[in-house]
Amino acid sequence: MVKVVVCGAAGGIGQPLSLLLKQSDLISHLALYDIVNAAGVAADLSHINTASRVTGHVGKEALAEALQGAHTVVIPAGVPRRPGMTRDDLFKVNASIVRDLAQACADHCPRAFILVISNPVNSTVPIVCEVLKKAKVFDPRRVFGVTTLDVVRSSRFVHEIKPQFEPRSNRITVVGGHSGATIVPLLSQFQQRLSFTPEEIKTLTHRIQYGGDEVVKAKDGAGSATLSMAYAGARFTNALLEASVRGKQGLVESTFVHLGGNPGGEWNARATGLEYFAQDVELGVEGVKNVLALPDLSAEEQALVKTAIGELQGNIKKGVSFVAEAAGAAGPAAKL
Ligand code: NAD
Ligand code: LMR
């Protein structure tokens, strides 16, 4: 039985993501959790003629039953940006939403793979890991920040100026994190084949780094990317299921992971000085099979990675401190 839980399933991402996951033959039970409307979304999706069972779970009291027995939990719960906001501005609201969902995972499905979509990913992933560490159930191979949308955008945007670049089958590695300057697409991987000019590299890099802003601006107050994110989230979830359930070898996706304790992670931790970093990861039966080493970077990419590292340090620290401070504030009661 492969149970996949979507937390935030009634939202702009949650609904189309659940629709895409309903197509998967690897999922036998799709559990949709939200604080509102998940029952309706589940009833609707349950009429689709694929084999998986769909259940809806509404409100905090239904969270335990939603998570019980989960193989994978995907988290797009929380508020999206409006024009003029940064992803970091979402921290105030989303940090505690993600922390509480992580705690519930620790309590009810401690071995589940956890895929974090909620922003700011550079801080929410450390929040999840810290909660699991405190609960003594942390396995770094099982927690992922979903940065696949940056990879999807990279392929699409490159195709727009280099039509010979097939966007579906060609994957561009995107390292760093998931916000503005922390998003570093490694376009030099395709330099020989595509002969980018320096101006093309500059324009493409900027567009990939700030692609989220294009959507936020176009939606004009009605949220951020939902449909492309659902597509990207389903792509990552499906890759993880192919590797972990079907045992498919050689599947690689860029994703933001905890480096310590992960195969190949120590090399990246030494190279970046960071505890978390988005990098190409080979997926396996237990989740992370290997964090690949950073490939050779162009001079421009080296400078971009350096800038990203500076910003990531603050983002990561913010997530880690949030959990530590909450534990401190709880005081002696936390020991009961
Ligand atoms: P949305 O407001 O449309 O949906 C969010 C859903 O979360 C809502 O249905 C809401 O009821 C639910 N929710 C709120 N608190 C909850 C809780 N405690 N438990 C369960 N569900 C809860 O927002 P959206 O457009 O779907 O975006 C969701 C998040 O995903 C945002 O933080 C956004 O910034 C982020 N996002 C990330 C990426 C990425 O690349 N990782 C891309 C796009 C959006
Ligand atoms: C994106 O990259 O589209 C998401 O992170 C949403 C956002 O706030 O831009």
Coordinates of C-alpha atoms and ligand atoms in Angstrom, one line a residue:
M1 CA 0.0 0.0 0.0
V2 CA 1.4 3.4 -1.0
K3 CA -0.3 6.2 0.8
V4 CA 0.5 9.7 -0.3
V5 CA -0.8 12.6 1.8
V6 CA -1.2 16.2 0.4
C7 CA -1.3 18.8 3.2
G8 CA -2.9 22.0 1.9
A9 CA -4.8 19.9 -0.7
A10 CA -7.6 22.4 -1.2
G11 CA -5.3 25.2 -2.2
G12 CA -4.1 26.7 -5.5
I13 CA -1.3 24.1 -5.7
G14 CA -2.9 21.4 -3.7
Q15 CA -5.9 20.8 -6.0
P16 CA -4.1 20.5 -9.3
L17 CA -1.2 18.6 -7.6
S18 CA -3.8 16.1 -6.2
L19 CA -5.4 15.8 -9.7
L20 CA -2.0 14.9 -11.2
L21 CA -1.2 12.4 -8.4
K22 CA -4.5 10.7 -9.0
Q23 CA -3.0 9.7 -12.3
S24 CA -0.3 7.7 -10.7
D25 CA -0.5 3.9 -10.7
L26 CA 2.1 3.8 -7.9
I27 CA -0.3 5.4 -5.4
S28 CA -2.9 3.3 -3.8
H29 CA -4.3 5.8 -1.4
L30 CA -4.3 9.6 -1.8
A31 CA -5.2 11.3 1.4
L32 CA -6.1 15.0 1.1
Y33 CA -5.7 17.1 4.2
D34 CA -6.6 20.8 4.6
I35 CA -8.1 23.1 7.3
V36 CA -10.9 23.7 4.8
N37 CA -12.7 22.1 1.8
A38 CA -10.6 18.9 1.5
A39 CA -13.7 16.8 1.6
G40 CA -15.1 18.3 -1.5
V41 CA -11.8 18.1 -3.4
A42 CA -11.5 14.4 -2.4
A43 CA -15.1 13.6 -3.4
D44 CA -14.5 15.2 -6.8
L45 CA -11.2 13.4 -7.5
S46 CA -12.6 10.1 -6.2
H47 CA -14.7 9.8 -9.3
I48 CA -11.7 9.6 -11.6
N49 CA -11.3 6.1 -13.0
T50 CA -7.9 5.2 -11.7
A51 CA -7.3 2.6 -9.0
S52 CA -6.3 4.7 -6.1
R53 CA -8.7 5.5 -3.2
V54 CA -9.1 9.1 -2.3
T55 CA -10.0 10.3 1.2
G56 CA -10.6 13.9 2.5
H57 CA -9.6 15.0 6.0
V58 CA -10.6 18.5 7.2
G59 CA -9.4 20.3 10.3
K60 CA -6.6 19.7 12.8
E61 CA -8.5 16.9 14.5
A62 CA -8.4 14.9 11.2
L63 CA -4.7 15.3 10.7
A64 CA -3.6 12.2 12.6
E65 CA -5.8 9.9 10.5
A66 CA -4.7 11.6 7.3
L67 CA -1.0 10.9 8.1
Q68 CA -1.3 7.4 9.6
G69 CA 0.6 4.9 7.4
A70 CA 1.8 7.6 5.0
H71 CA 4.6 6.6 2.6
T72 CA 5.0 10.2 1.4
V73 CA 3.7 13.6 2.6
V74 CA 3.7 16.5 0.3
I75 CA 3.3 20.0 1.9
P76 CA 2.0 22.9 -0.1
A77 CA 0.1 24.4 2.9
G78 CA 0.5 28.0 3.7
V79 CA 0.1 31.5 2.2
P80 CA 1.4 32.6 -1.2
R81 CA 3.1 35.9 -2.1
R82 CA 1.3 39.0 -3.3
P83 CA 3.1 41.6 -5.5
G84 CA 5.8 43.5 -3.6
M85 CA 6.5 40.6 -1.2
T86 CA 9.5 38.4 -0.9
R87 CA 9.3 34.7 -0.1
D88 CA 10.9 35.5 3.2
D89 CA 7.9 37.7 4.0
L90 CA 5.8 34.5 4.2
F91 CA 7.9 33.2 7.1
K92 CA 5.8 34.9 9.7
V93 CA 2.7 32.8 8.8
N94 CA 4.1 29.7 7.1
A95 CA 6.9 28.8 9.6
S96 CA 4.4 27.7 12.3
I97 CA 2.1 26.0 9.8
V98 CA 5.1 23.9 8.5
R99 CA 6.4 23.3 12.0
D100 CA 3.1 21.9 13.2
L101 CA 2.7 19.7 10.2
A102 CA 6.3 18.4 10.7
Q103 CA 5.5 17.6 14.3
A104 CA 2.4 15.7 13.3
C105 CA 4.5 13.7 10.8
A106 CA 7.0 12.9 13.6
D107 CA 4.1 11.7 15.7
H108 CA 2.1 9.8 13.1
C109 CA 4.3 8.8 10.2
P110 CA 8.0 9.2 11.3
R111 CA 9.4 7.2 8.4
A112 CA 7.5 9.0 5.6
F113 CA 9.2 11.0 2.9
I114 CA 8.4 14.7 3.4
L115 CA 8.3 17.0 0.4
V116 CA 8.2 20.7 1.3
I117 CA 6.7 23.1 -1.1
S118 CA 5.6 25.8 1.3
N119 CA 7.7 29.0 1.1
P120 CA 10.2 30.2 2.1
V121 CA 11.7 26.7 1.2
N122 CA 15.2 27.8 2.3
S123 CA 13.8 28.2 5.8
T124 CA 10.9 25.7 5.9
V125 CA 13.1 22.7 5.1
P126 CA 15.4 23.5 8.1
I127 CA 12.2 23.9 10.2
V128 CA 11.0 20.4 9.3
C129 CA 14.4 18.8 9.9
E130 CA 14.8 20.5 13.3
V131 CA 11.4 19.3 14.4
L132 CA 12.3 15.8 13.4
K133 CA 15.7 16.0 15.1
K134 CA 14.0 17.1 18.3
A135 CA 11.6 14.2 18.0
K136 CA 14.6 11.9 17.4
V137 CA 13.1 10.5 14.1
F138 CA 15.2 12.5 11.7
D139 CA 16.5 10.7 8.6
P140 CA 18.2 13.2 6.3
R141 CA 17.5 11.0 3.3
R142 CA 13.8 11.5 3.7
V143 CA 13.2 15.3 3.7
F144 CA 13.2 17.3 0.4
G145 CA 12.7 20.9 -0.5
V146 CA 10.9 20.9 -3.8
T147 CA 12.8 23.2 -6.1
T148 CA 11.7 21.4 -9.3
L149 CA 9.9 24.5 -10.6
D150 CA 13.2 26.2 -11.0
V151 CA 14.4 23.2 -13.1
V152 CA 11.1 23.2 -15.1
R153 CA 11.4 26.9 -15.8
S154 CA 15.0 26.6 -16.8
S155 CA 14.2 24.0 -19.5
R156 CA 11.3 26.0 -20.8
F157 CA 13.1 29.4 -20.8
V158 CA 16.1 28.0 -22.6
H159 CA 13.9 26.3 -25.2
E160 CA 12.3 29.7 -25.9
I161 CA 15.6 31.1 -27.2
K162 CA 17.2 27.8 -28.3
P163 CA 14.3 25.8 -29.9
Q164 CA 16.7 22.9 -30.6
F165 CA 16.8 22.3 -26.8
E166 CA 14.0 19.8 -26.2
P167 CA 12.5 21.1 -22.9
R168 CA 10.9 17.9 -21.6
S169 CA 13.8 15.5 -21.9
N170 CA 16.7 17.9 -21.1
R171 CA 17.2 18.8 -17.5
I172 CA 19.3 21.7 -16.3
T173 CA 20.8 21.4 -12.8
V174 CA 19.7 24.2 -10.5
V175 CA 21.7 24.6 -7.3
G176 CA 21.6 26.8 -4.2
G177 CA 18.1 27.3 -2.9
H178 CA 14.6 28.6 -3.9
S179 CA 14.4 32.3 -3.9
G180 CA 15.9 35.0 -6.1
A181 CA 19.7 35.1 -5.9
T182 CA 19.9 31.7 -4.2
I183 CA 18.6 30.0 -7.4
V184 CA 21.6 29.2 -9.6
P185 CA 21.0 27.4 -12.9
L186 CA 24.1 25.8 -14.3
L187 CA 23.7 26.8 -17.9
S188 CA 27.3 26.1 -18.6
Q189 CA 26.4 22.4 -18.7
F190 CA 24.9 23.1 -22.1
Q191 CA 27.3 25.8 -23.3
Q192 CA 29.0 23.5 -25.8
R193 CA 25.8 22.4 -27.4
L194 CA 23.9 25.7 -27.3
S195 CA 26.7 28.3 -27.6
F196 CA 25.0 30.9 -25.3
T197 CA 26.3 34.4 -25.6
P198 CA 27.3 36.1 -22.4
E199 CA 24.2 38.3 -22.7
E200 CA 21.9 35.2 -23.2
I201 CA 23.4 33.6 -20.0
K202 CA 22.8 36.8 -18.1
T203 CA 19.2 37.3 -19.2
L204 CA 18.3 33.6 -18.8
T205 CA 19.8 33.4 -15.3
H206 CA 17.9 36.5 -14.2
R207 CA 14.7 35.2 -15.7
I208 CA 15.0 31.8 -13.9
Q209 CA 16.0 33.4 -10.6
Y210 CA 13.0 35.7 -10.7
G211 CA 10.5 33.6 -12.7
G212 CA 8.2 33.4 -9.6
D213 CA 7.9 37.2 -9.7
E214 CA 6.5 37.1 -13.3
V215 CA 3.6 34.9 -12.1
V216 CA 3.0 36.9 -8.9
K217 CA 2.9 40.1 -11.0
A218 CA 0.6 38.6 -13.7
K219 CA -1.8 37.2 -11.0
D220 CA -1.9 40.7 -9.5
G221 CA -2.8 39.8 -5.9
A222 CA -4.5 36.4 -6.6
G223 CA -1.4 34.4 -5.5
S224 CA 1.7 32.9 -7.1
A225 CA 2.5 29.9 -9.4
T226 CA 0.0 27.1 -8.8
L227 CA -0.4 25.1 -12.0
S228 CA 3.3 25.0 -13.0
M229 CA 4.1 24.3 -9.4
A230 CA 1.6 21.4 -9.3
Y231 CA 3.2 20.0 -12.5
A232 CA 6.7 20.4 -10.9
G233 CA 5.5 18.9 -7.6
A234 CA 4.0 15.9 -9.3
R235 CA 7.2 15.4 -11.3
F236 CA 9.3 15.3 -8.2
T237 CA 6.8 13.1 -6.3
N238 CA 6.6 10.7 -9.2
A239 CA 10.4 10.5 -9.5
L240 CA 10.7 9.7 -5.8
L241 CA 8.0 7.0 -6.0
E242 CA 9.6 5.5 -9.1
A243 CA 12.9 5.2 -7.1
S244 CA 11.5 4.2 -3.7
V245 CA 8.6 2.0 -4.7
R246 CA 9.6 0.6 -8.0
G247 CA 13.3 0.6 -7.4
K248 CA 14.1 2.5 -10.6
Q249 CA 17.8 3.4 -10.8
G250 CA 19.5 6.5 -12.0
L251 CA 16.8 9.0 -11.3
V252 CA 18.3 12.4 -10.6
E253 CA 16.5 15.7 -9.6
S254 CA 17.8 18.9 -8.2
T255 CA 16.4 19.4 -4.6
F256 CA 17.1 21.3 -1.4
V257 CA 18.4 18.8 1.2
H258 CA 20.1 18.5 4.5
L259 CA 23.7 17.7 3.7
G260 CA 25.0 16.2 6.9
G261 CA 24.3 12.5 7.1
N262 CA 23.4 12.1 3.4
P263 CA 25.7 10.1 1.1
G264 CA 27.7 12.7 -0.8
G265 CA 26.4 15.5 1.4
E266 CA 29.6 16.0 3.3
W267 CA 31.5 16.9 0.1
N268 CA 28.9 19.6 -0.7
A269 CA 28.9 20.8 2.9
R270 CA 32.6 21.3 2.8
A271 CA 32.4 23.0 -0.6
T272 CA 29.7 25.4 0.5
G273 CA 30.1 25.7 4.2
L274 CA 26.3 25.1 4.5
E275 CA 24.1 22.6 6.3
Y276 CA 21.5 22.7 3.5
F277 CA 21.9 23.2 -0.3
A278 CA 19.9 22.4 -3.5
Q279 CA 21.9 20.1 -5.7
D280 CA 21.4 17.2 -8.1
V281 CA 20.4 14.2 -6.0
E282 CA 20.2 10.6 -7.1
L283 CA 17.0 9.1 -5.7
G284 CA 16.8 5.6 -4.3
V285 CA 14.8 3.2 -2.2
E286 CA 15.4 5.2 1.0
G287 CA 15.1 8.7 -0.6
V288 CA 18.4 10.4 -1.1
K289 CA 20.8 7.8 -2.5
N290 CA 23.6 10.3 -3.3
V291 CA 24.0 14.0 -3.3
L292 CA 26.1 14.6 -6.4
A293 CA 29.2 16.7 -6.2
L294 CA 29.0 20.2 -7.7
P295 CA 30.2 20.0 -11.3
D296 CA 32.8 22.4 -12.7
L297 CA 31.3 25.9 -12.7
S298 CA 32.0 28.8 -15.0
A299 CA 33.5 31.9 -13.4
E300 CA 30.0 33.6 -13.5
E301 CA 28.4 30.5 -11.8
Q302 CA 31.1 30.5 -9.1
A303 CA 30.2 34.2 -8.3
L304 CA 26.5 33.4 -8.3
V305 CA 27.0 30.4 -5.9
K306 CA 29.0 32.6 -3.6
T307 CA 26.2 35.2 -3.5
A308 CA 23.7 32.4 -2.9
I309 CA 25.7 30.9 -0.1
G310 CA 25.7 34.3 1.7
E311 CA 21.9 34.5 1.5
L312 CA 21.3 30.9 2.3
Q313 CA 23.2 31.2 5.6
G314 CA 20.7 33.7 6.9
N315 CA 17.6 31.8 5.5
I316 CA 18.8 28.5 7.1
K317 CA 19.7 30.1 10.4
K318 CA 16.2 31.7 10.6
G319 CA 14.5 28.3 10.2
V320 CA 16.8 26.5 12.7
S321 CA 16.4 29.3 15.3
F322 CA 12.7 29.3 14.9
V323 CA 12.4 25.8 16.2
A324 CA 15.1 26.3 18.8
E325 CA 13.4 29.4 20.2
A326 CA 10.0 27.7 20.3
A327 CA 11.6 24.9 22.3
G328 CA 13.2 27.4 24.6
A329 CA 9.9 29.4 25.1
A330 CA 8.2 26.1 26.0
G331 CA 10.6 25.8 28.9
P332 CA 10.2 23.1 31.4
A333 CA 6.9 22.0 30.0
A334 CA 8.8 20.7 26.9
K335 CA 10.4 18.1 29.2
L336 CA 7.2 16.7 30.5
Ligands
NAD1 P1 -3.2 28.7 -1.4 O1 -3.5 29.8 -0.4 O2 -3.9 28.7 -2.6 O3 -3.3 27.3 -0.7 C1 -2.8 27.0 0.5 C2 -3.7 26.0 1.2 O4 -3.1 25.7 2.5 C3 -5.1 26.5 1.5 O5 -6.0 25.6 1.0 C4 -5.1 26.6 3.0 O6 -6.4 26.3 3.6 C5 -4.1 25.5 3.4 N1 -3.6 25.6 4.8 C6 -3.3 26.7 5.5 N2 -2.9 26.4 6.7 C7 -2.9 25.0 6.8 C8 -2.6 24.1 7.7 N3 -2.2 24.4 9.0 N4 -2.7 22.8 7.4 C9 -3.1 22.4 6.2 N5 -3.4 23.2 5.2 C10 -3.4 24.5 5.5 O7 -1.6 28.8 -1.7 P2 -0.8 28.1 -2.9 O8 -0.8 29.0 -4.0 O9 -1.3 26.7 -3.0 O10 0.7 28.1 -2.3 C11 1.0 27.4 -1.1 C12 2.5 27.6 -0.7 O11 3.3 27.0 -1.8 C13 2.9 29.0 -0.6 O12 3.7 29.1 0.6 C14 3.7 29.3 -1.8 O13 4.6 30.4 -1.6 C15 4.4 28.0 -2.0 N6 4.9 27.8 -3.4 C16 6.1 27.1 -3.5 C17 6.7 26.9 -4.7 C18 8.0 26.1 -4.8 O14 8.6 26.2 -5.9 N7 8.4 25.4 -3.8 C19 6.0 27.3 -5.9 C20 4.8 27.9 -5.7 C21 4.2 28.2 -4.5
LMR2 C1 7.7 30.3 -7.4 O1 8.9 30.2 -7.6 O2 6.8 30.5 -8.3 C2 7.2 30.1 -6.0 O3 8.2 30.1 -5.1 C3 6.1 31.1 -5.6 C4 6.6 32.5 -5.5 O4 6.4 33.1 -4.4 O5 7.2 33.0 -6.4

